[in-house]
PDB file of C-alpha atoms and ligand atoms in Angstrom:
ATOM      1  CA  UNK A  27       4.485  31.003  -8.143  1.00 56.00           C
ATOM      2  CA  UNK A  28       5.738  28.984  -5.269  1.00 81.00           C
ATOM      3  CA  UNK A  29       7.125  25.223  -5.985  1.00 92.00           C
ATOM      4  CA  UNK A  30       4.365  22.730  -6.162  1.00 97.00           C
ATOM      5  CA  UNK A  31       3.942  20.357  -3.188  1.00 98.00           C
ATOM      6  CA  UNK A  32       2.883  17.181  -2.787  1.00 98.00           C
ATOM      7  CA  UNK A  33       2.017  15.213   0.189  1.00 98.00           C
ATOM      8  CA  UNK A  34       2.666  11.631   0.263  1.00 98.00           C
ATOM      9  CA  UNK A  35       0.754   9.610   2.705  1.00 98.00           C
ATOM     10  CA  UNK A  36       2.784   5.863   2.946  1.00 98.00           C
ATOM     11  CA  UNK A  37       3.471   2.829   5.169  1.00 98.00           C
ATOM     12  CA  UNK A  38       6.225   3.126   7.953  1.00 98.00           C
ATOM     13  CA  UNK A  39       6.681  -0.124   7.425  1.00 98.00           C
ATOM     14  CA  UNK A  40       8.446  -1.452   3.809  1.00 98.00           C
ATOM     15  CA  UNK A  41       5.537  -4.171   3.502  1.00 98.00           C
ATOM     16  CA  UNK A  42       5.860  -7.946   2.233  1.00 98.00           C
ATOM     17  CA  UNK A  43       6.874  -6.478  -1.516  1.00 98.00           C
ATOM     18  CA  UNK A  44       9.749  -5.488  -3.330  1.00 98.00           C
ATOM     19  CA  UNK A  45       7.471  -3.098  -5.450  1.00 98.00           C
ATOM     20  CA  UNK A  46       6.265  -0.991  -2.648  1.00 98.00           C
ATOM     21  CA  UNK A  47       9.925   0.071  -2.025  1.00 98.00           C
ATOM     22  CA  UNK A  48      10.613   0.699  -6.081  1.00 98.00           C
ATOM     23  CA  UNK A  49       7.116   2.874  -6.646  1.00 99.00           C
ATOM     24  CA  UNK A  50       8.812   4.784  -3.238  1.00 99.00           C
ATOM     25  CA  UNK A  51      11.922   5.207  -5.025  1.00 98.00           C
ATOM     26  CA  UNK A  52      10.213   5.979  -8.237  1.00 98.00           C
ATOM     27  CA  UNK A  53       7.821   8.604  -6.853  1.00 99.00           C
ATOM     28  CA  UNK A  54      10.064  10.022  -4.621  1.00 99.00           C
ATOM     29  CA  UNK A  55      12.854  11.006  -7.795  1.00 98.00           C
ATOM     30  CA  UNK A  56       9.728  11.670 -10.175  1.00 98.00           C
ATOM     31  CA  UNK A  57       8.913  14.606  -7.759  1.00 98.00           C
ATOM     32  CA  UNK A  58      12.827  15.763  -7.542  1.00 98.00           C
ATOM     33  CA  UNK A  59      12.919  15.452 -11.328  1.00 98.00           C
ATOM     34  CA  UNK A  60       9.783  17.932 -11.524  1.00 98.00           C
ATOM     35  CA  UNK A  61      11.291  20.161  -8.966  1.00 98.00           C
ATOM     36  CA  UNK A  62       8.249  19.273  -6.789  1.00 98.00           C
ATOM     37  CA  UNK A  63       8.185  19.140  -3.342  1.00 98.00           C
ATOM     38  CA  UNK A  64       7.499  16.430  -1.080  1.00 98.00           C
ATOM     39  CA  UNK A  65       5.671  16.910   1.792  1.00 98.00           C
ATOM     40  CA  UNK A  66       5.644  13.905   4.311  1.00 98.00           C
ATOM     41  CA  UNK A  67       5.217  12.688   7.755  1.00 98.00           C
ATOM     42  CA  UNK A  68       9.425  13.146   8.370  1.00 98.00           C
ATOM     43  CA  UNK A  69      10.131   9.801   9.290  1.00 98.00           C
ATOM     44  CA  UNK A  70      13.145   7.333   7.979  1.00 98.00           C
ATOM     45  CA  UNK A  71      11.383   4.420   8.405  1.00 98.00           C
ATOM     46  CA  UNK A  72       9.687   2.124   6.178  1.00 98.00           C
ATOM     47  CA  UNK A  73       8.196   3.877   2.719  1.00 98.00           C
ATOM     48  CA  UNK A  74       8.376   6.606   4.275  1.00 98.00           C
ATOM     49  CA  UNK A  75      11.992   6.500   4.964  1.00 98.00           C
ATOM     50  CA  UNK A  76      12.219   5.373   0.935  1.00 98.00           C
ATOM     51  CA  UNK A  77      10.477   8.126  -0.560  1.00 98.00           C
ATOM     52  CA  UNK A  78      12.321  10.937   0.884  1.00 98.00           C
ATOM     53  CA  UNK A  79      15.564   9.537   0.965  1.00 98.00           C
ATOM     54  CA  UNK A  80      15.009   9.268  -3.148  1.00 98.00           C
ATOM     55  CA  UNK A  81      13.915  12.702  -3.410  1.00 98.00           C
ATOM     56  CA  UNK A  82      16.591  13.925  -1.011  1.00 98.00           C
ATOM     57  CA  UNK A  83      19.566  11.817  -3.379  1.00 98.00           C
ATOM     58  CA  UNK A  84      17.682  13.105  -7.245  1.00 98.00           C
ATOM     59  CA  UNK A  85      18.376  16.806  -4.930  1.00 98.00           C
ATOM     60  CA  UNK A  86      14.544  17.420  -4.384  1.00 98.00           C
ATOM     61  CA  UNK A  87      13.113  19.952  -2.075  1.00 98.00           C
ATOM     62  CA  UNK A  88      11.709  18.039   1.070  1.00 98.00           C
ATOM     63  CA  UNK A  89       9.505  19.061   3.920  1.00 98.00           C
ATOM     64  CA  UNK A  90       8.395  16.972   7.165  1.00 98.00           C
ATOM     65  CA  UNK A  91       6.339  17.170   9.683  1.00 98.00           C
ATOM     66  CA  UNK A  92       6.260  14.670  12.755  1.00 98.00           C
ATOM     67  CA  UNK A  93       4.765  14.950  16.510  1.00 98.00           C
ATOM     68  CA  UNK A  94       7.644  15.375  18.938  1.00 98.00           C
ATOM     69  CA  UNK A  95       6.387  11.805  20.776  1.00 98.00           C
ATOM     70  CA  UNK A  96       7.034  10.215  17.336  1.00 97.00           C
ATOM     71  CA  UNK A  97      10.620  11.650  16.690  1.00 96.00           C
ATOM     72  CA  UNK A  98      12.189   8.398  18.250  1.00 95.00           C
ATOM     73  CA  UNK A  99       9.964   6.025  16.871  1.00 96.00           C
ATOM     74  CA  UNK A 100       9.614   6.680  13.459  1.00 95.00           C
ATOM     75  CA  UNK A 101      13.085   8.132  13.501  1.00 97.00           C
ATOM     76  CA  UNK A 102      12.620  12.059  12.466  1.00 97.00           C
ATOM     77  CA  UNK A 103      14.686  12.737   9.856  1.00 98.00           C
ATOM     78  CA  UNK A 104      16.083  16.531  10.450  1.00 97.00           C
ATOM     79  CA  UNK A 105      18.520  16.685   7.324  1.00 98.00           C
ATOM     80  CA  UNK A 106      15.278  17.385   5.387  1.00 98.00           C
ATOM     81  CA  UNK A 107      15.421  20.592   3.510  1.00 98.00           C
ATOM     82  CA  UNK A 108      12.494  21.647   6.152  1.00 98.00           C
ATOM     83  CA  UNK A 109      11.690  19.590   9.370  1.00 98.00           C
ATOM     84  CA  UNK A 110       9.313  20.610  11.835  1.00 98.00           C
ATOM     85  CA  UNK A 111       8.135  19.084  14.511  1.00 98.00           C
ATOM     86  CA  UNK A 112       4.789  19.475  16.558  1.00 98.00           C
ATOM     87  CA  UNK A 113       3.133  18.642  19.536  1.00 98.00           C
ATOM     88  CA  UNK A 114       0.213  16.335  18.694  1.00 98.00           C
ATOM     89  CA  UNK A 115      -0.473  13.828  15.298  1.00 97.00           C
ATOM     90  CA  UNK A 116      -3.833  16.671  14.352  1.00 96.00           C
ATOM     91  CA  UNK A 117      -1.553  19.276  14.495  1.00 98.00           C
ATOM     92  CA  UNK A 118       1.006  17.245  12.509  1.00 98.00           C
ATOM     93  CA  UNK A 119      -2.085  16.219   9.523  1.00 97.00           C
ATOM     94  CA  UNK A 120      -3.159  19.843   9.127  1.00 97.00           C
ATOM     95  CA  UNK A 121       0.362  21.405   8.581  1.00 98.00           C
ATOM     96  CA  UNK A 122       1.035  18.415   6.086  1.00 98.00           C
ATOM     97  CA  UNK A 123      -2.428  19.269   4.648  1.00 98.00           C
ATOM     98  CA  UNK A 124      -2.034  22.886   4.433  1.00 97.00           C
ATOM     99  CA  UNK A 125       1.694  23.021   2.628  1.00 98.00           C
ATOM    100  CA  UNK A 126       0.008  20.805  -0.229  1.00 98.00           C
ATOM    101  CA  UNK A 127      -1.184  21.372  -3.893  1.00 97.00           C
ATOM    102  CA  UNK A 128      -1.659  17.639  -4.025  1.00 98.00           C
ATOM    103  CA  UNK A 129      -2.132  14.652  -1.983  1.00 98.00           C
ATOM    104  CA  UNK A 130      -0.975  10.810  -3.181  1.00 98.00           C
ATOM    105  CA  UNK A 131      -1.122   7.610  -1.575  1.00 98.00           C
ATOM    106  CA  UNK A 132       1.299   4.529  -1.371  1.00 99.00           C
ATOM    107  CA  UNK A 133       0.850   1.359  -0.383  1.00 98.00           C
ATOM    108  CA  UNK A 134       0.793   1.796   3.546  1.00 98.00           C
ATOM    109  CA  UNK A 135      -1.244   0.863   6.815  1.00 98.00           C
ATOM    110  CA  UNK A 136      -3.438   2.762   9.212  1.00 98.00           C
ATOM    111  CA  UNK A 137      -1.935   5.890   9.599  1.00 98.00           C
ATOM    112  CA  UNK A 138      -2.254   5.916   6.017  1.00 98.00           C
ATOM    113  CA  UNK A 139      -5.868   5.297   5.290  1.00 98.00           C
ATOM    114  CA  UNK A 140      -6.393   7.289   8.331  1.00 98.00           C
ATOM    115  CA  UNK A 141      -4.561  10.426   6.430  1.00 98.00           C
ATOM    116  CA  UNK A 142      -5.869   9.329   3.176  1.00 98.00           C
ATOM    117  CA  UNK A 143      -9.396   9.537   4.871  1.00 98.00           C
ATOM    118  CA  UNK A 144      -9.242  12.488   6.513  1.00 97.00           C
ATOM    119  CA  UNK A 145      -8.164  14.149   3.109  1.00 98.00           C
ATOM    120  CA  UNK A 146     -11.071  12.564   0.970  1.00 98.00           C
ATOM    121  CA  UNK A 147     -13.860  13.472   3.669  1.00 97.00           C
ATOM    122  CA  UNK A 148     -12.735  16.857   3.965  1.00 96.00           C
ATOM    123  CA  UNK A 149     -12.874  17.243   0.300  1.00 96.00           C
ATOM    124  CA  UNK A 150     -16.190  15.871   0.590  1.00 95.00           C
ATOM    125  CA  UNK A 151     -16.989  18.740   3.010  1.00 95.00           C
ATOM    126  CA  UNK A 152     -15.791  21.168   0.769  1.00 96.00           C
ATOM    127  CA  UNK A 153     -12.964  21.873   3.516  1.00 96.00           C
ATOM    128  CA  UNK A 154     -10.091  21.872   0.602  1.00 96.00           C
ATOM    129  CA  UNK A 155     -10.205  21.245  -2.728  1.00 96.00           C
ATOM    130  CA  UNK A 156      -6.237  19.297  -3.421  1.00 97.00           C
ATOM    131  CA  UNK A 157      -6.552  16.747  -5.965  1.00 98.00           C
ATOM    132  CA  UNK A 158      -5.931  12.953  -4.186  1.00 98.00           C
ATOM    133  CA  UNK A 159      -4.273  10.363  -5.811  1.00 98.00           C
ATOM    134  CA  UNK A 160      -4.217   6.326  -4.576  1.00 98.00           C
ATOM    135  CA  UNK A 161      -1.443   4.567  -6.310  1.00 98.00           C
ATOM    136  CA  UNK A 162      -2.229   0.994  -6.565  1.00 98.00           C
ATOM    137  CA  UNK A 163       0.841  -0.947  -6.500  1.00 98.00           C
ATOM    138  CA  UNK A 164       0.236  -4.220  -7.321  1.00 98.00           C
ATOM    139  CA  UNK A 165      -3.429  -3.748  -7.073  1.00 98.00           C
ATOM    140  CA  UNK A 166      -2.117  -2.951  -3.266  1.00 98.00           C
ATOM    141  CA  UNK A 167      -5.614  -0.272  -3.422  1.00 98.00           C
ATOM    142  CA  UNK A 168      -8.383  -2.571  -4.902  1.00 97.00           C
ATOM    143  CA  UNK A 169      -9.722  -3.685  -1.756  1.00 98.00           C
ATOM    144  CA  UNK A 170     -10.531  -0.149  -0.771  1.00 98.00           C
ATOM    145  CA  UNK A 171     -11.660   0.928  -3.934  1.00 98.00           C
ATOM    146  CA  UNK A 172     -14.270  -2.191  -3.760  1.00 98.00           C
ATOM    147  CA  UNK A 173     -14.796  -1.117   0.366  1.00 98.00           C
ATOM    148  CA  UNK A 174     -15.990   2.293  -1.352  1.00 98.00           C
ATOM    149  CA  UNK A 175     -17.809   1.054  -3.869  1.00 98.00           C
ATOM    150  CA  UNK A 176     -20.083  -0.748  -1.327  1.00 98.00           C
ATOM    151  CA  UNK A 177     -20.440   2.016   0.739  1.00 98.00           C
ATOM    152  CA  UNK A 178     -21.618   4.114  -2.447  1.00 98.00           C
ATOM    153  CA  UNK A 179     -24.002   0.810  -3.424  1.00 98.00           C
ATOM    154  CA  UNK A 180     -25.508   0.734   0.339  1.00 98.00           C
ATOM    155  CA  UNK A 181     -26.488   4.305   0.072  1.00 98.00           C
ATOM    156  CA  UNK A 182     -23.873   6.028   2.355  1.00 98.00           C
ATOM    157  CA  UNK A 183     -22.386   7.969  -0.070  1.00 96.00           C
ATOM    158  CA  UNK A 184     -23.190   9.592  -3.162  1.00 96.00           C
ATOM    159  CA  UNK A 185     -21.213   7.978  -6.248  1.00 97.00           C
ATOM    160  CA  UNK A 186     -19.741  11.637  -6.314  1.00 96.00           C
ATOM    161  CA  UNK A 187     -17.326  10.325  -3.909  1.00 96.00           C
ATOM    162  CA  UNK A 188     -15.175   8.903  -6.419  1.00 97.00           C
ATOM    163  CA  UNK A 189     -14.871  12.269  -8.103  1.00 97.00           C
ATOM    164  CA  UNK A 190     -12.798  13.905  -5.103  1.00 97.00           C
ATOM    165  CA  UNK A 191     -10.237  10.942  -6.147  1.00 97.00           C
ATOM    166  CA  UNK A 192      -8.473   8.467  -8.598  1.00 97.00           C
ATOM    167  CA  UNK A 193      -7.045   5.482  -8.796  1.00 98.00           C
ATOM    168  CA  UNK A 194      -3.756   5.378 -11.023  1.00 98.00           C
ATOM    169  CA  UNK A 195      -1.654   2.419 -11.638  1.00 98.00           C
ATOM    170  CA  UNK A 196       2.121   3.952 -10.648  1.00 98.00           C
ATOM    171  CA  UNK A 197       3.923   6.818  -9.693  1.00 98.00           C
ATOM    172  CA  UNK A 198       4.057   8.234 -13.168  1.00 98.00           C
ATOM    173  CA  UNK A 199       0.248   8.321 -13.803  1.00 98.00           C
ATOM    174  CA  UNK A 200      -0.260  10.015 -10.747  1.00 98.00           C
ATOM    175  CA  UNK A 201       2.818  12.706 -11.685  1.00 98.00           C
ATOM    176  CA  UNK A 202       1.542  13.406 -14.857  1.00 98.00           C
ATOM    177  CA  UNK A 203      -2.289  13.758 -13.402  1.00 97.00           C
ATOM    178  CA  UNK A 204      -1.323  16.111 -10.834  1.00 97.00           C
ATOM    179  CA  UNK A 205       0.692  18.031 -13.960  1.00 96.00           C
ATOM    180  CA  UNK A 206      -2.693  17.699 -15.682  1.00 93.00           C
ATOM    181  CA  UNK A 207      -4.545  18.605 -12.844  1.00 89.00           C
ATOM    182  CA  UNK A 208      -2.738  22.339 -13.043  1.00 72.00           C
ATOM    183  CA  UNK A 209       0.900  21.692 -11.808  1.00 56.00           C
ATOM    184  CA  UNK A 210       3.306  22.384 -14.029  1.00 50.00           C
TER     185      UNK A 210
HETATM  186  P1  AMP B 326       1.200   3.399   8.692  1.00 83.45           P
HETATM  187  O1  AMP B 326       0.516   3.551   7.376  1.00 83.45           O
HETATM  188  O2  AMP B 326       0.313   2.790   9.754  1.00 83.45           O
HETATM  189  O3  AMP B 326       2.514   2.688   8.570  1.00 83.45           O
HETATM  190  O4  AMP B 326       1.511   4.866   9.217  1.00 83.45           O
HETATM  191  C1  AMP B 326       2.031   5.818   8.345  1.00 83.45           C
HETATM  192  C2  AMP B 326       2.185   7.111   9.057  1.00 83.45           C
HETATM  193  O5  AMP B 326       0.911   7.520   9.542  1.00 83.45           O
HETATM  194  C3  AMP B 326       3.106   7.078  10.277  1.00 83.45           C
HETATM  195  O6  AMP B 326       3.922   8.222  10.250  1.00 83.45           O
HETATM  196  C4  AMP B 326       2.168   7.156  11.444  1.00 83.45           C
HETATM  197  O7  AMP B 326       2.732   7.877  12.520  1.00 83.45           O
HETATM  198  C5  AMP B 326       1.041   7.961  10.876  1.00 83.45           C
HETATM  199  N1  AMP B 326      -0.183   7.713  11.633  1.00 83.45           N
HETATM  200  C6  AMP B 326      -0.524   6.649  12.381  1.00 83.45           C
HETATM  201  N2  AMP B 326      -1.716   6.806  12.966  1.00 83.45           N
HETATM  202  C7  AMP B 326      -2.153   8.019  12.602  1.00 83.45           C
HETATM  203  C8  AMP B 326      -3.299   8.807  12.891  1.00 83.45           C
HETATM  204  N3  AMP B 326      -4.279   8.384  13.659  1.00 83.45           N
HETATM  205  N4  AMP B 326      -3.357  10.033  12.322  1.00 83.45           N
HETATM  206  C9  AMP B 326      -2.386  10.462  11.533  1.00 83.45           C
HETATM  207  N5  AMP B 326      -1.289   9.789  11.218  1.00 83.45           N
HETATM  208  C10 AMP B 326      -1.166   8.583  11.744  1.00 83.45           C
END
């Protein structure tokens, strides 16, 4: 069986705390210690930047993907074990998509909830079926989860919705649920 990967949506930005950085750091090692692969939008900036630069270091497997317009901006980061670049952001999202067994969210902005989006409504559509994890640093999440819950409340969306993803509190609990989930 091929190596597990795991596509990590997160901010290109570091954010306003110190615990955004450390559940990068944390995440990014936990996948190198499973011999997991990170998939991720192969930039060194921000979270982004963090979370592959930790799995790079704990000698993970690492795979990127990043629009050529973005290569300067987000600084592309070609010492990645694979680094591909591509000519538009849709392409980019479905070959991030397709190398995954797993998808998990960090604290980011709104590339991320657009990727984290895209994920959970095509799961909804019965377009893939990857398990999707928000971690909720700091309760960095809880706003969303309570933006969902109204749109479930005000009829929008069937309360199924928040079977096609989970909230877990750190890095760990979202490890060991993609382990439960059927990785290994
Ligand atoms: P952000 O969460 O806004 O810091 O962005 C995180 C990542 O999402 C960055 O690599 C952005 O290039 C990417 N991103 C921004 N906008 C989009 C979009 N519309 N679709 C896909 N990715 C995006």
């Amino acid at each position: 069986m091929s190596k597990l990967s795991v596509c990590v949506y997160c901010g290109a930005r570091k954010g306003a705390r110190a615990s955004y950085t450390e559940a990068a750091e944390v995440l990014g090692q936990g996948l190198a210690a499973r011999n997991w692969r990170l998939v991720y939008g192969a930039g060194d900036v921000g979270l982004m930047g963090t979370v592959a630069r930790a799995a790079q270091e704990a000698g993970g497997d690492t795979f990127g993907v990043i629009p050529a317009h973005l290569v300067a901006m987000e600084v592309g980061k070609a010492d990645l074990s694979t680094y591909v670049v591509t000519e538009t952001m849709h392409e980019r999202k479905k070959v991030m998509l397709m190398n995954a067994d797993a998808v998990v969210l960090l604290p980011g902005g709104a590339g991320s909830l657009d990727e984290f989006f895209e994920a959970l409504t095509w799961r909804q559509l019965g377009l893939h079926d990857k398990p999707i994890f928000a971690i909720d640093t700091d309760g960095y999440w809880t706003p969303l989860m309570r933006l969902l819950t109204h749109v479930v409340d005000e009829g929008f969306a069937d309360a199924s919705l928040f079977d096609l993803m989970q909230v877990v509190p750190d890095p760990g609990a979202a490890l060991d649920a993609i382990a439960d989930h059927g990785g290994t």
